[in-house]
Amino acid sequence: MKFAIDMGHNCPPDTGALGIKKEDDLTKAVGTLLMQKLKAAGHTVIDCTPKTASTVKDSLAQRTNKANANNVNIYVAIHFNAFNGKVHGSEVFAISNASTGIAQSVLKEIVKLGFANRGVKNTPLFVLRNTQMPAILVECCFCDSQTDMDIFDVEKMAEAIKDGLIGDSKDETAKSDKDNKDDKEHILEITTATVLKPSTDQSSDLPKESLIEIAPGKYPVLDARFEEQHYWVKWPDKTKGNRDTHFVFAGHCKVV
Ligand SMILES: [Zn+2]
């Protein structure tokens, strides 16, 4: 998969919040490590952080233009919040259905680190409106909150975002162990209502009757693997669409 990573601000006059720590330093540290982790997992990464800009708008436009020109699959902007020193926690912004699924997956991993869950929000921010692919903006936590800065760790934050985007590598190991034993089921967890498809093609390109609606919940499957932003899953029977294998968009589900 191809990711665009936008390390928020870091491009005067586009500079970030000043708190107990500087937002610019934090977005750069988390973004740099996240890019390394995604590359190490075999993904392509485009750094969309510009070097110079004339205005804040120009800085933002350069980021989204670069992601669009490179046809990335997922755009991820990294930011840190600041308010009054008291408010704390994590939130992720997303405006399309596909991005909301990805945002939920990333936020779920971040709050496991102990940050308060401020939810997925659909404010139409510039980088979300001007990207042609699923895009999320992660407000990792508050850089002016002692509560957040006490538990913030660059490595853990980058790992959580990576896990939210591509899944936990420890889960992968557990999965292949199960494959070897061949006697345990996988659980497909649908996080956002979506469809089971016969291929990884866009739902809009496929005949309507081949799409099978599936509600959020946990479904046992016999086998699963990750392919091009989707999970291929083997259903226990042919009750769905008279086929027992399906593709489901990874942004809307998890395999555990
Ligand atoms: Zn910011």
mmCIF file of C-alpha atoms and ligand atoms in Angstrom:
data_model
loop_
_atom_site.group_PDB
_atom_site.id
_atom_site.type_symbol
_atom_site.label_atom_id
_atom_site.label_comp_id
_atom_site.label_asym_id
_atom_site.label_seq_id
_atom_site.Cartn_x
_atom_site.Cartn_y
_atom_site.Cartn_z
ATOM 1 C CA MET A 1 0.000 0.000 0.000
ATOM 2 C CA LYS A 2 1.073 3.593 -0.560
ATOM 3 C CA PHE A 3 0.756 6.050 2.327
ATOM 4 C CA ALA A 4 1.108 9.840 2.374
ATOM 5 C CA ILE A 5 2.429 11.068 5.695
ATOM 6 C CA ASP A 6 1.901 14.737 6.491
ATOM 7 C CA MET A 7 3.919 15.774 9.545
ATOM 8 C CA GLY A 8 1.753 18.680 10.664
ATOM 9 C CA HIS A 9 3.202 22.222 10.404
ATOM 10 C CA ASN A 10 7.056 22.259 10.420
ATOM 11 C CA CYS A 11 6.971 24.749 7.561
ATOM 12 C CA PRO A 12 6.984 28.441 8.587
ATOM 13 C CA PRO A 13 4.742 30.403 8.501
ATOM 14 C CA ASP A 14 2.836 27.131 9.089
ATOM 15 C CA THR A 15 3.912 26.412 12.662
ATOM 16 C CA GLY A 16 2.069 24.423 15.305
ATOM 17 C CA ALA A 17 0.926 24.874 18.869
ATOM 18 C CA LEU A 18 3.288 25.646 21.717
ATOM 19 C CA GLY A 19 2.570 23.711 24.882
ATOM 20 C CA ILE A 20 4.695 21.877 27.415
ATOM 21 C CA LYS A 21 6.304 20.565 24.241
ATOM 22 C CA LYS A 22 6.272 22.064 20.737
ATOM 23 C CA GLU A 23 3.738 20.551 18.344
ATOM 24 C CA ASP A 24 6.232 20.856 15.459
ATOM 25 C CA ASP A 25 8.790 18.705 17.285
ATOM 26 C CA LEU A 26 6.208 16.081 18.233
ATOM 27 C CA THR A 27 4.612 15.732 14.781
ATOM 28 C CA LYS A 28 8.055 15.415 13.227
ATOM 29 C CA ALA A 29 9.185 12.771 15.737
ATOM 30 C CA VAL A 30 6.015 10.667 15.462
ATOM 31 C CA GLY A 31 5.769 11.108 11.670
ATOM 32 C CA THR A 32 9.398 10.151 11.059
ATOM 33 C CA LEU A 33 9.063 7.000 13.136
ATOM 34 C CA LEU A 34 5.702 6.119 11.575
ATOM 35 C CA MET A 35 7.246 6.383 8.094
ATOM 36 C CA GLN A 36 10.082 4.049 9.142
ATOM 37 C CA LYS A 37 7.627 1.528 10.579
ATOM 38 C CA LEU A 38 5.399 1.512 7.490
ATOM 39 C CA LYS A 39 8.431 1.084 5.210
ATOM 40 C CA ALA A 40 9.747 -1.724 7.423
ATOM 41 C CA ALA A 41 6.367 -3.448 6.988
ATOM 42 C CA GLY A 42 6.830 -3.299 3.198
ATOM 43 C CA HIS A 43 4.680 -0.259 2.357
ATOM 44 C CA THR A 44 5.517 2.732 0.186
ATOM 45 C CA VAL A 45 5.581 6.072 1.990
ATOM 46 C CA ILE A 46 5.438 9.571 0.498
ATOM 47 C CA ASP A 47 6.514 12.337 2.886
ATOM 48 C CA CYS A 48 4.106 15.171 2.072
ATOM 49 C CA THR A 49 5.590 17.713 4.487
ATOM 50 C CA PRO A 50 6.817 20.699 2.433
ATOM 51 C CA LYS A 51 10.189 22.365 3.060
ATOM 52 C CA THR A 52 9.117 25.958 2.395
ATOM 53 C CA ALA A 53 5.806 27.740 1.959
ATOM 54 C CA SER A 54 4.637 31.310 1.383
ATOM 55 C CA THR A 55 1.481 31.009 3.505
ATOM 56 C CA VAL A 56 -0.254 28.429 5.710
ATOM 57 C CA LYS A 57 -2.695 27.747 2.849
ATOM 58 C CA ASP A 58 0.244 27.154 0.493
ATOM 59 C CA SER A 59 1.795 24.760 3.041
ATOM 60 C CA LEU A 60 -1.454 22.764 3.238
ATOM 61 C CA ALA A 61 -2.040 22.787 -0.531
ATOM 62 C CA GLN A 62 1.483 21.483 -1.186
ATOM 63 C CA ARG A 63 0.760 18.524 1.125
ATOM 64 C CA THR A 64 -2.500 17.479 -0.535
ATOM 65 C CA ASN A 65 -1.177 18.176 -4.071
ATOM 66 C CA LYS A 66 1.758 15.868 -3.470
ATOM 67 C CA ALA A 67 -0.484 13.075 -2.139
ATOM 68 C CA ASN A 68 -2.856 13.444 -5.107
ATOM 69 C CA ALA A 69 0.002 13.526 -7.640
ATOM 70 C CA ASN A 70 1.437 10.345 -6.132
ATOM 71 C CA ASN A 71 -1.911 8.512 -6.111
ATOM 72 C CA VAL A 72 -1.440 7.316 -2.557
ATOM 73 C CA ASN A 73 -3.990 4.921 -1.032
ATOM 74 C CA ILE A 74 -4.286 6.561 2.384
ATOM 75 C CA TYR A 75 -3.361 10.071 3.595
ATOM 76 C CA VAL A 76 -2.376 10.505 7.238
ATOM 77 C CA ALA A 77 -1.787 13.927 8.821
ATOM 78 C CA ILE A 78 -0.158 13.959 12.251
ATOM 79 C CA HIS A 79 -0.998 16.782 14.682
ATOM 80 C CA PHE A 80 -1.058 17.568 18.388
ATOM 81 C CA ASN A 81 -3.749 19.636 20.054
ATOM 82 C CA ALA A 82 -3.480 22.485 22.530
ATOM 83 C CA PHE A 83 -6.236 24.275 24.407
ATOM 84 C CA ASN A 84 -6.192 25.417 28.013
ATOM 85 C CA GLY A 85 -3.835 22.955 29.657
ATOM 86 C CA LYS A 86 -6.759 21.061 31.201
ATOM 87 C CA VAL A 87 -8.401 19.416 28.210
ATOM 88 C CA HIS A 88 -6.670 16.177 27.235
ATOM 89 C CA GLY A 89 -7.089 13.093 25.076
ATOM 90 C CA SER A 90 -6.967 11.936 21.463
ATOM 91 C CA GLU A 91 -9.220 12.497 18.473
ATOM 92 C CA VAL A 92 -9.093 11.682 14.770
ATOM 93 C CA PHE A 93 -10.777 13.630 11.968
ATOM 94 C CA ALA A 94 -12.253 11.961 8.876
ATOM 95 C CA ILE A 95 -15.056 12.915 6.480
ATOM 96 C CA SER A 96 -15.783 9.944 4.156
ATOM 97 C CA ASN A 97 -17.084 6.509 5.152
ATOM 98 C CA ALA A 98 -13.817 4.831 4.199
ATOM 99 C CA SER A 99 -11.722 7.336 6.156
ATOM 100 C CA THR A 100 -14.002 7.074 9.180
ATOM 101 C CA GLY A 101 -13.319 3.334 9.372
ATOM 102 C CA ILE A 102 -9.572 3.976 9.252
ATOM 103 C CA ALA A 103 -9.897 6.790 11.810
ATOM 104 C CA GLN A 104 -11.768 4.500 14.220
ATOM 105 C CA SER A 105 -9.117 1.823 13.842
ATOM 106 C CA VAL A 106 -6.270 4.294 14.551
ATOM 107 C CA LEU A 107 -8.042 5.959 17.487
ATOM 108 C CA LYS A 108 -8.782 2.565 19.048
ATOM 109 C CA GLU A 109 -5.046 1.801 19.111
ATOM 110 C CA ILE A 110 -4.076 5.234 20.520
ATOM 111 C CA VAL A 111 -6.543 5.080 23.403
ATOM 112 C CA LYS A 112 -5.082 1.693 24.372
ATOM 113 C CA LEU A 113 -2.018 3.743 25.438
ATOM 114 C CA GLY A 114 -4.122 5.430 28.126
ATOM 115 C CA PHE A 115 -5.269 8.637 26.388
ATOM 116 C CA ALA A 116 -8.893 9.772 26.779
ATOM 117 C CA ASN A 117 -11.066 8.954 23.760
ATOM 118 C CA ARG A 118 -12.425 12.202 22.297
ATOM 119 C CA GLY A 119 -13.871 10.335 19.322
ATOM 120 C CA VAL A 120 -13.785 10.448 15.525
ATOM 121 C CA LYS A 121 -14.893 13.868 14.279
ATOM 122 C CA ASN A 122 -16.084 14.840 10.812
ATOM 123 C CA THR A 123 -14.976 18.487 10.613
ATOM 124 C CA PRO A 124 -14.153 19.103 6.916
ATOM 125 C CA LEU A 125 -10.554 20.226 7.439
ATOM 126 C CA PHE A 126 -8.537 21.426 4.417
ATOM 127 C CA VAL A 127 -6.384 18.306 4.029
ATOM 128 C CA LEU A 128 -9.464 16.066 4.270
ATOM 129 C CA ARG A 129 -11.434 18.088 1.702
ATOM 130 C CA ASN A 130 -8.574 18.372 -0.772
ATOM 131 C CA THR A 131 -7.303 14.802 -0.928
ATOM 132 C CA GLN A 132 -8.655 12.350 -3.508
ATOM 133 C CA MET A 133 -8.165 9.275 -1.305
ATOM 134 C CA PRO A 134 -9.282 8.248 2.208
ATOM 135 C CA ALA A 135 -7.618 10.750 4.529
ATOM 136 C CA ILE A 136 -7.392 11.097 8.286
ATOM 137 C CA LEU A 137 -5.980 13.796 10.553
ATOM 138 C CA VAL A 138 -4.745 12.444 13.871
ATOM 139 C CA GLU A 139 -4.674 14.761 16.881
ATOM 140 C CA CYS A 140 -2.448 12.404 18.879
ATOM 141 C CA CYS A 141 -3.025 14.171 22.213
ATOM 142 C CA PHE A 142 -2.636 17.639 23.800
ATOM 143 C CA CYS A 143 0.894 19.051 23.882
ATOM 144 C CA ASP A 144 -0.136 21.578 26.588
ATOM 145 C CA SER A 145 -1.661 18.930 28.900
ATOM 146 C CA GLN A 146 0.508 17.565 31.694
ATOM 147 C CA THR A 147 -1.799 14.527 31.860
ATOM 148 C CA ASP A 148 -1.122 13.696 28.214
ATOM 149 C CA MET A 149 2.559 14.658 28.157
ATOM 150 C CA ASP A 150 3.194 12.415 31.200
ATOM 151 C CA ILE A 151 2.133 9.313 29.267
ATOM 152 C CA PHE A 152 3.149 10.387 25.747
ATOM 153 C CA ASP A 153 5.918 8.299 24.191
ATOM 154 C CA VAL A 154 7.030 8.809 20.559
ATOM 155 C CA GLU A 155 7.686 5.110 19.906
ATOM 156 C CA LYS A 156 4.374 3.935 21.375
ATOM 157 C CA MET A 157 2.376 6.613 19.535
ATOM 158 C CA ALA A 158 3.978 5.773 16.159
ATOM 159 C CA GLU A 159 3.425 2.052 16.765
ATOM 160 C CA ALA A 160 -0.235 2.622 17.692
ATOM 161 C CA ILE A 161 -0.898 4.641 14.525
ATOM 162 C CA LYS A 162 0.877 2.005 12.432
ATOM 163 C CA ASP A 163 -1.175 -0.780 14.050
ATOM 164 C CA GLY A 164 -4.361 1.190 13.418
ATOM 165 C CA LEU A 165 -3.438 1.565 9.740
ATOM 166 C CA ILE A 166 -2.093 -1.872 8.856
ATOM 167 C CA GLY A 167 -2.848 -4.116 11.817
ATOM 168 C CA ASP A 168 -0.740 -5.387 14.661
ATOM 169 C CA SER A 169 2.230 -7.487 13.539
ATOM 170 C CA LYS A 170 1.869 -9.500 16.751
ATOM 171 C CA ASP A 171 -1.670 -10.376 15.592
ATOM 172 C CA GLU A 172 -0.181 -11.470 12.258
ATOM 173 C CA THR A 173 2.165 -13.861 14.041
ATOM 174 C CA ALA A 174 -0.700 -15.202 16.106
ATOM 175 C CA LYS A 175 -2.683 -15.638 12.898
ATOM 176 C CA SER A 176 -0.006 -17.679 11.138
ATOM 177 C CA ASP A 177 0.378 -19.800 14.270
ATOM 178 C CA LYS A 178 -3.322 -20.517 14.010
ATOM 179 C CA ASP A 179 -2.932 -21.299 10.301
ATOM 180 C CA ASN A 180 -0.323 -23.881 11.175
ATOM 181 C CA LYS A 181 -2.562 -25.525 13.693
ATOM 182 C CA ASP A 182 -5.437 -25.223 11.225
ATOM 183 C CA ASP A 183 -8.010 -25.930 13.897
ATOM 184 C CA LYS A 184 -8.917 -22.464 15.107
ATOM 185 C CA GLU A 185 -11.192 -19.926 13.549
ATOM 186 C CA HIS A 186 -10.431 -16.310 12.785
ATOM 187 C CA ILE A 187 -12.872 -13.672 13.821
ATOM 188 C CA LEU A 188 -13.770 -11.004 11.291
ATOM 189 C CA GLU A 189 -14.791 -7.951 13.255
ATOM 190 C CA ILE A 190 -16.859 -5.508 11.180
ATOM 191 C CA THR A 191 -16.465 -2.071 12.772
ATOM 192 C CA THR A 192 -18.535 -0.041 10.268
ATOM 193 C CA ALA A 193 -21.477 -1.344 8.199
ATOM 194 C CA THR A 194 -20.058 -2.319 4.799
ATOM 195 C CA VAL A 195 -20.315 -4.888 2.004
ATOM 196 C CA LEU A 196 -18.750 -8.264 1.215
ATOM 197 C CA LYS A 197 -17.459 -8.140 -2.370
ATOM 198 C CA PRO A 198 -16.296 -10.721 -4.943
ATOM 199 C CA SER A 199 -13.087 -8.740 -5.683
ATOM 200 C CA THR A 200 -11.018 -5.821 -4.437
ATOM 201 C CA ASP A 201 -12.619 -3.528 -7.054
ATOM 202 C CA GLN A 202 -14.392 -0.406 -5.822
ATOM 203 C CA SER A 203 -17.947 -1.221 -4.682
ATOM 204 C CA SER A 204 -19.244 1.299 -7.235
ATOM 205 C CA ASP A 205 -17.614 -0.658 -10.109
ATOM 206 C CA LEU A 206 -19.210 -3.986 -9.167
ATOM 207 C CA PRO A 207 -22.720 -5.251 -10.022
ATOM 208 C CA LYS A 208 -25.048 -4.402 -7.183
ATOM 209 C CA GLU A 209 -26.228 -8.009 -6.699
ATOM 210 C CA SER A 210 -22.641 -9.130 -5.975
ATOM 211 C CA LEU A 211 -22.428 -6.843 -2.939
ATOM 212 C CA ILE A 212 -23.688 -8.317 0.311
ATOM 213 C CA GLU A 213 -24.406 -5.892 3.093
ATOM 214 C CA ILE A 214 -22.900 -6.767 6.417
ATOM 215 C CA ALA A 215 -23.657 -5.140 9.747
ATOM 216 C CA PRO A 216 -21.084 -4.358 12.464
ATOM 217 C CA GLY A 217 -20.350 -7.403 14.620
ATOM 218 C CA LYS A 218 -18.054 -10.384 14.991
ATOM 219 C CA TYR A 219 -18.163 -13.152 12.386
ATOM 220 C CA PRO A 220 -16.179 -16.387 12.549
ATOM 221 C CA VAL A 221 -14.292 -17.103 9.281
ATOM 222 C CA LEU A 222 -12.143 -20.083 8.304
ATOM 223 C CA ASP A 223 -9.254 -18.134 6.808
ATOM 224 C CA ALA A 224 -8.205 -14.559 6.134
ATOM 225 C CA ARG A 225 -5.384 -12.612 4.565
ATOM 226 C CA PHE A 226 -4.638 -8.998 3.735
ATOM 227 C CA GLU A 227 -4.708 -7.906 0.062
ATOM 228 C CA GLU A 228 -4.685 -4.370 -1.361
ATOM 229 C CA GLN A 229 -6.549 -2.517 1.406
ATOM 230 C CA HIS A 230 -8.917 -5.469 1.813
ATOM 231 C CA TYR A 231 -9.178 -8.668 3.755
ATOM 232 C CA TRP A 232 -9.854 -11.795 1.762
ATOM 233 C CA VAL A 233 -11.960 -14.018 4.004
ATOM 234 C CA LYS A 234 -13.193 -17.589 3.706
ATOM 235 C CA TRP A 235 -16.723 -17.903 5.026
ATOM 236 C CA PRO A 236 -17.817 -21.171 6.747
ATOM 237 C CA ASP A 237 -20.669 -21.631 4.222
ATOM 238 C CA LYS A 238 -22.164 -20.261 0.989
ATOM 239 C CA THR A 239 -25.126 -18.511 2.591
ATOM 240 C CA LYS A 240 -23.805 -15.140 1.463
ATOM 241 C CA GLY A 241 -24.078 -14.541 -2.291
ATOM 242 C CA ASN A 242 -23.698 -18.261 -3.103
ATOM 243 C CA ARG A 243 -19.912 -17.972 -2.661
ATOM 244 C CA ASP A 244 -17.756 -18.739 0.344
ATOM 245 C CA THR A 245 -14.932 -16.259 -0.254
ATOM 246 C CA HIS A 246 -15.326 -12.507 -0.027
ATOM 247 C CA PHE A 247 -13.313 -9.312 0.091
ATOM 248 C CA VAL A 248 -14.065 -6.666 2.660
ATOM 249 C CA PHE A 249 -12.471 -3.195 2.879
ATOM 250 C CA ALA A 250 -9.874 -3.248 5.658
ATOM 251 C CA GLY A 251 -10.882 0.233 6.807
ATOM 252 C CA HIS A 252 -14.211 -1.216 7.953
ATOM 253 C CA CYS A 253 -13.037 -4.309 9.738
ATOM 254 C CA LYS A 254 -10.344 -6.154 11.609
ATOM 255 C CA VAL A 255 -9.350 -9.776 11.684
ATOM 256 C CA VAL A 256 -8.477 -11.125 15.107
HETATM 257 ZN ZN ZN B 1 -1.627 21.100 14.302
#
